[in-house]
CSV table of C-alpha atoms and ligand atoms in Angstrom, one decimal:
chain,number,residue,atom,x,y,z
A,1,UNK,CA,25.3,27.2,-77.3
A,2,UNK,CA,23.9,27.8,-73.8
A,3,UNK,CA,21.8,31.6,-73.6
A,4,UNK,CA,20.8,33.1,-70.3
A,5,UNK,CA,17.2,34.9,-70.4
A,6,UNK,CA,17.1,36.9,-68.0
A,7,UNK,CA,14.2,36.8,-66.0
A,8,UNK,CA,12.1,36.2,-62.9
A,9,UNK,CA,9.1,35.2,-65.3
A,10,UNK,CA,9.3,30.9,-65.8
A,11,UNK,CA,6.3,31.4,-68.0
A,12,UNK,CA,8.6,33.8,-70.6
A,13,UNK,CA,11.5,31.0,-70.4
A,14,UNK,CA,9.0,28.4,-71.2
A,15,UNK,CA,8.1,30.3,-74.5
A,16,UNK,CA,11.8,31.0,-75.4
A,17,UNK,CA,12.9,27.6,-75.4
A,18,UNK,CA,10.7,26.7,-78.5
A,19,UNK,CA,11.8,28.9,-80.9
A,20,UNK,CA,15.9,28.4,-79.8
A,21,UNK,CA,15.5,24.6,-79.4
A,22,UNK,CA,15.5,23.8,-83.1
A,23,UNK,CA,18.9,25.8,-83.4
A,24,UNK,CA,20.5,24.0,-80.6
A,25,UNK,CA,20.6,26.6,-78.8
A,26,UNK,CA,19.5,26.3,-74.8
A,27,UNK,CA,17.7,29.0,-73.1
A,28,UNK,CA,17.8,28.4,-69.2
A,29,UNK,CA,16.3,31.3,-66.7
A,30,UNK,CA,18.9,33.4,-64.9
A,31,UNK,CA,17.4,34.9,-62.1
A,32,UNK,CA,19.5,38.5,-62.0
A,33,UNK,CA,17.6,41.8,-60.5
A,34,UNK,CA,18.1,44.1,-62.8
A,35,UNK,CA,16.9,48.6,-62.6
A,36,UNK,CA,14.3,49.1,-64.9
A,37,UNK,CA,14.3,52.1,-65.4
A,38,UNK,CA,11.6,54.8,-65.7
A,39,UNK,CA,11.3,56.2,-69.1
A,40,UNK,CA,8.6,56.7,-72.1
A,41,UNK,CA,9.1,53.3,-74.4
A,42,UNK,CA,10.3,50.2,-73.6
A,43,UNK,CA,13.2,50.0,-75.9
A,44,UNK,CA,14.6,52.6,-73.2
A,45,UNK,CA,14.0,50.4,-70.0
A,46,UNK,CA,15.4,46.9,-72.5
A,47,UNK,CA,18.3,48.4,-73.6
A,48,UNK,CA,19.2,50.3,-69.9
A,49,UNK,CA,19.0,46.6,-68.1
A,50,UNK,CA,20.9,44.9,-70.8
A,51,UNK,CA,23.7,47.1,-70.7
A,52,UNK,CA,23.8,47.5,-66.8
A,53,UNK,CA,24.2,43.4,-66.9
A,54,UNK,CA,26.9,43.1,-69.5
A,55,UNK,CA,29.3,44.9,-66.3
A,56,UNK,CA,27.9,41.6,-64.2
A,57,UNK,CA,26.8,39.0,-65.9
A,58,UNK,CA,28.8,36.4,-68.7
A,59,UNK,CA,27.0,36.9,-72.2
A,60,UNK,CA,25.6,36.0,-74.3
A,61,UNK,CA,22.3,36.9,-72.6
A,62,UNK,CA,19.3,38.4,-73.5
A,63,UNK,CA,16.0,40.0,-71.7
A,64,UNK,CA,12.4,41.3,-72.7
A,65,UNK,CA,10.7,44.1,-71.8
A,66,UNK,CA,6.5,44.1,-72.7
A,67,UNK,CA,3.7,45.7,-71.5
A,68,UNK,CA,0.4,46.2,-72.5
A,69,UNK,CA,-0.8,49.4,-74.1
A,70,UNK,CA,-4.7,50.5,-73.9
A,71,UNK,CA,-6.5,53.0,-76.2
A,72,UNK,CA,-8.9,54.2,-74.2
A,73,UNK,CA,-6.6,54.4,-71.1
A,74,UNK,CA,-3.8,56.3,-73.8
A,75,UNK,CA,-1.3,53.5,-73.7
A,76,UNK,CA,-1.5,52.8,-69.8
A,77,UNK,CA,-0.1,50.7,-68.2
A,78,UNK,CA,2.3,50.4,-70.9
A,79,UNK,CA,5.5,50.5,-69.6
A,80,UNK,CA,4.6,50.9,-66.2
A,81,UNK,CA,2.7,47.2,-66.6
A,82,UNK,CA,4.5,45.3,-64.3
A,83,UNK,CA,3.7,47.8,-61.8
A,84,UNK,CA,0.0,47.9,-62.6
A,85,UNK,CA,-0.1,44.1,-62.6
A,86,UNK,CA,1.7,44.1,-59.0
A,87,UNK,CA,-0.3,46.3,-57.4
A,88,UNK,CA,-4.0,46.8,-59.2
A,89,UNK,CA,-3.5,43.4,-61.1
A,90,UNK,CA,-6.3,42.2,-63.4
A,91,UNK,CA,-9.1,42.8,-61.7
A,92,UNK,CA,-8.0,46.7,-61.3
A,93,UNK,CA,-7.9,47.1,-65.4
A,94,UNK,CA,-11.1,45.3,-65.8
A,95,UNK,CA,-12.2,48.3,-63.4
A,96,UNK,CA,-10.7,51.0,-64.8
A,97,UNK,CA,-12.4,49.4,-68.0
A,98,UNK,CA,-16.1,49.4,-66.7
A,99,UNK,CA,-18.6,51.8,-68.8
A,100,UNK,CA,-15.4,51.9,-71.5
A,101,UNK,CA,-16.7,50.8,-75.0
A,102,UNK,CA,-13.4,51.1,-76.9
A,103,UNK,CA,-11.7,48.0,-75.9
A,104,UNK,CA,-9.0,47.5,-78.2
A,105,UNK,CA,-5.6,47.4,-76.7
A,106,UNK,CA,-1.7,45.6,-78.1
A,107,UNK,CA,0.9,44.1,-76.3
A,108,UNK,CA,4.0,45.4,-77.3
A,109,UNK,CA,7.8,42.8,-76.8
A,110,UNK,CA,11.0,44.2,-76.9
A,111,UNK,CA,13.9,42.0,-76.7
A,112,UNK,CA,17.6,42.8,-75.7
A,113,UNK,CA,20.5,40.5,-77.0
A,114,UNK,CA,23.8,41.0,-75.6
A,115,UNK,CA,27.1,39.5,-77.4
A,116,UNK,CA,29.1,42.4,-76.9
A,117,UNK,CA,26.9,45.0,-77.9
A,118,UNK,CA,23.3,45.6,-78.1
A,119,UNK,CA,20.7,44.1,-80.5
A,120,UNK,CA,16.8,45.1,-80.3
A,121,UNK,CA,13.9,42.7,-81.4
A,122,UNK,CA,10.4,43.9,-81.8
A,123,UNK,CA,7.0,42.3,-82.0
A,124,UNK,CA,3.6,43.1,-81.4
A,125,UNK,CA,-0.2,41.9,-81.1
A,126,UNK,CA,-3.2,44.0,-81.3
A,127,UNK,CA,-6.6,43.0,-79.7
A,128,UNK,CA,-9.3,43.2,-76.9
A,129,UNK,CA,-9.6,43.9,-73.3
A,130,UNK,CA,-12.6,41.3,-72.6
A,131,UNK,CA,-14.9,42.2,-69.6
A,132,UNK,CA,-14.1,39.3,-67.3
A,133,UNK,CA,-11.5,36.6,-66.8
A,134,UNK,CA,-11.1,34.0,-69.0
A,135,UNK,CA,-8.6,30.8,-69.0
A,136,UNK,CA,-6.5,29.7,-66.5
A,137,UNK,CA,-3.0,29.8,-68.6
A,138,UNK,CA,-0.2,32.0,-69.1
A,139,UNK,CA,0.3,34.7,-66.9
A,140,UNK,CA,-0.6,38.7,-66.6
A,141,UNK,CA,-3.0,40.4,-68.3
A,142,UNK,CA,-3.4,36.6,-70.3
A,143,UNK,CA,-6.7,35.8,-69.2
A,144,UNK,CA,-8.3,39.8,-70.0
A,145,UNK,CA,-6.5,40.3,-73.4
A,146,UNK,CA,-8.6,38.7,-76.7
A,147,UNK,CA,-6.0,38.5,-79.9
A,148,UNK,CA,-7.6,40.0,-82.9
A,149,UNK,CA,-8.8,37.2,-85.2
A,150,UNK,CA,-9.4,34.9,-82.3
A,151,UNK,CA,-12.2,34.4,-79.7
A,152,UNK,CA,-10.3,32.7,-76.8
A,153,UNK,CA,-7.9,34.7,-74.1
A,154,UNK,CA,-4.4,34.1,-74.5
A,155,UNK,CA,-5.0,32.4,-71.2
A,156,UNK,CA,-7.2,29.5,-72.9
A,157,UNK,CA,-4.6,29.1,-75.3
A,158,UNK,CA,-1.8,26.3,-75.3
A,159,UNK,CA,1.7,28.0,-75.2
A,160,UNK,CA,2.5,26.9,-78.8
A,161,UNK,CA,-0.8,28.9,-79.6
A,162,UNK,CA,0.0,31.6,-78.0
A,163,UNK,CA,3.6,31.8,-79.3
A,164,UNK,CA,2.5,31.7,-83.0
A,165,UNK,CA,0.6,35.2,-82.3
A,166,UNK,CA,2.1,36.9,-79.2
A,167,UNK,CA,4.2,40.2,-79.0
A,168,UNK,CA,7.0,38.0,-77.4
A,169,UNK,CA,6.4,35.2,-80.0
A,170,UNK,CA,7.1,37.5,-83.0
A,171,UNK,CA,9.8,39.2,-81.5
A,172,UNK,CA,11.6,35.9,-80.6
A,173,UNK,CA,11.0,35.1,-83.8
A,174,UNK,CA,13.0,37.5,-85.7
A,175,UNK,CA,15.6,37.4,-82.6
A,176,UNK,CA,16.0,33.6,-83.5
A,177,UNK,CA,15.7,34.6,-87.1
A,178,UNK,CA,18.4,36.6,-86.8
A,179,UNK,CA,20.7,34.8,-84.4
A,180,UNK,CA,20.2,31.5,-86.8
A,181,UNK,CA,21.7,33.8,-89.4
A,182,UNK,CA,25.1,34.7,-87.3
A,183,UNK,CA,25.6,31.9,-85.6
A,184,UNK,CA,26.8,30.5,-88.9
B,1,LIG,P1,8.1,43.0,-67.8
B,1,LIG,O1,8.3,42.8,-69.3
B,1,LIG,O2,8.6,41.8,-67.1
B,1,LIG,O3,8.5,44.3,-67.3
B,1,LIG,O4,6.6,42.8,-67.5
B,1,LIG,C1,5.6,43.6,-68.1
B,1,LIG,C2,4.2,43.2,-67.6
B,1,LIG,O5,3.4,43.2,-68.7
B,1,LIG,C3,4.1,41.8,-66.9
B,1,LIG,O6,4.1,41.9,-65.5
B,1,LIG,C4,2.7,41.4,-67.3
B,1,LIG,O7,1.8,41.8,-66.4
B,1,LIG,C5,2.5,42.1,-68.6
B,1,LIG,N1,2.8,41.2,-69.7
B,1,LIG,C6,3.9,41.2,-70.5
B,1,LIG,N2,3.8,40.2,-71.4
B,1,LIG,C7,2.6,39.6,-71.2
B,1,LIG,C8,2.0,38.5,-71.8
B,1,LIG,O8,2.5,37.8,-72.7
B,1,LIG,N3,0.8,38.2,-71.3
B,1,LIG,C9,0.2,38.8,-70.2
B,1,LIG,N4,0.8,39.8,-69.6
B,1,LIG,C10,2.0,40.2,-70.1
């Protein structure tokens, strides 16, 4: 079985294809612009670009929709993240952050699947905004953002690494989980 992602982001495909490769199943990047809507949660923005592609796009297919959600900044940039990270990018959160002692912050994956109708994965990762830049992997808010548990940026982490305790890696998780189930 071949399964589009949906995506301009090489660095999500390159996660994907882990967890589906052991199924047999191959992920490859379509590069589709899709609206994302404005709206509050991400479910909302997921399940609008999923179900404005089925009308132009072959399924199966699936995309994600994450962001990163800060405490002390109540939940910015959150869904407007890939916005922030555009136009302030790191180095505008780490200022926004200056002086702010409560760092603690979650990245939040959800995942749309479409085979004819909609199915929504979730996962999530709670940790740290550090103070400066760290590693030179991954991409966004990688090298700012300390996993709970853990003392190195998802940026100094291998993707594998990363995988096993990112938002997108637990939600691929139980989307894998879950297709290995009806593929049968
Ligand atoms: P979208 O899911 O493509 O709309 O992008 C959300 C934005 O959140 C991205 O542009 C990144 O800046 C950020 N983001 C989402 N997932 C990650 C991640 O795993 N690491 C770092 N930044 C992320």
């Amino acid at each position: 079985m071949r399964l589009a992602f949906i995506t301009s982001n090489p660095g999500k495909v390159e996660e994907a294809r882990k967890y589906f490769e052991p199924l047999g199943v191959e992920v490859y990047q379509l590069r589709v612009e899709y609206p994302e809507i404005q709206a509050d949660t991400l479910e909302e923005v997921a399940e609008y670009g999923v179900r404005w592609l089925s009308e132009r796009v072959e399924g199966p297919f699936f995309l994600d929709d994450s962001g990163l959600f800060i405490d002390a900044l109540n939940g910015f940039p959150g869904v407007y993240s890939a916005y922030v990270y555009k136009t302030l990018g790191v180095d505008g959160i780490l200022k926004l952050m200056e002086g702010v002692e409560n760092r603690s912050a979650h990245f939040r994956s959800v995942i749309a699947y479409w085979d004819g109708e909609v199915h929504l994965f979730r996962g999530r990762v709670d940790g740290d905004i550090i103070h400066e830049r760290r590693g030179s992997g991954g991409f966004g808010f990688d090298p700012i953002f300390v996993p709970r548990g853990f003392n190195r940026t998802f940026a100094e982490m291998t993707t594998e690494e990363k995988n096993t305790i990112s938002h997108r890696g637990r939600a691929l998780r139980a989307f894998a989980e879950w297709l290995k189930e009806n593929l049968k």
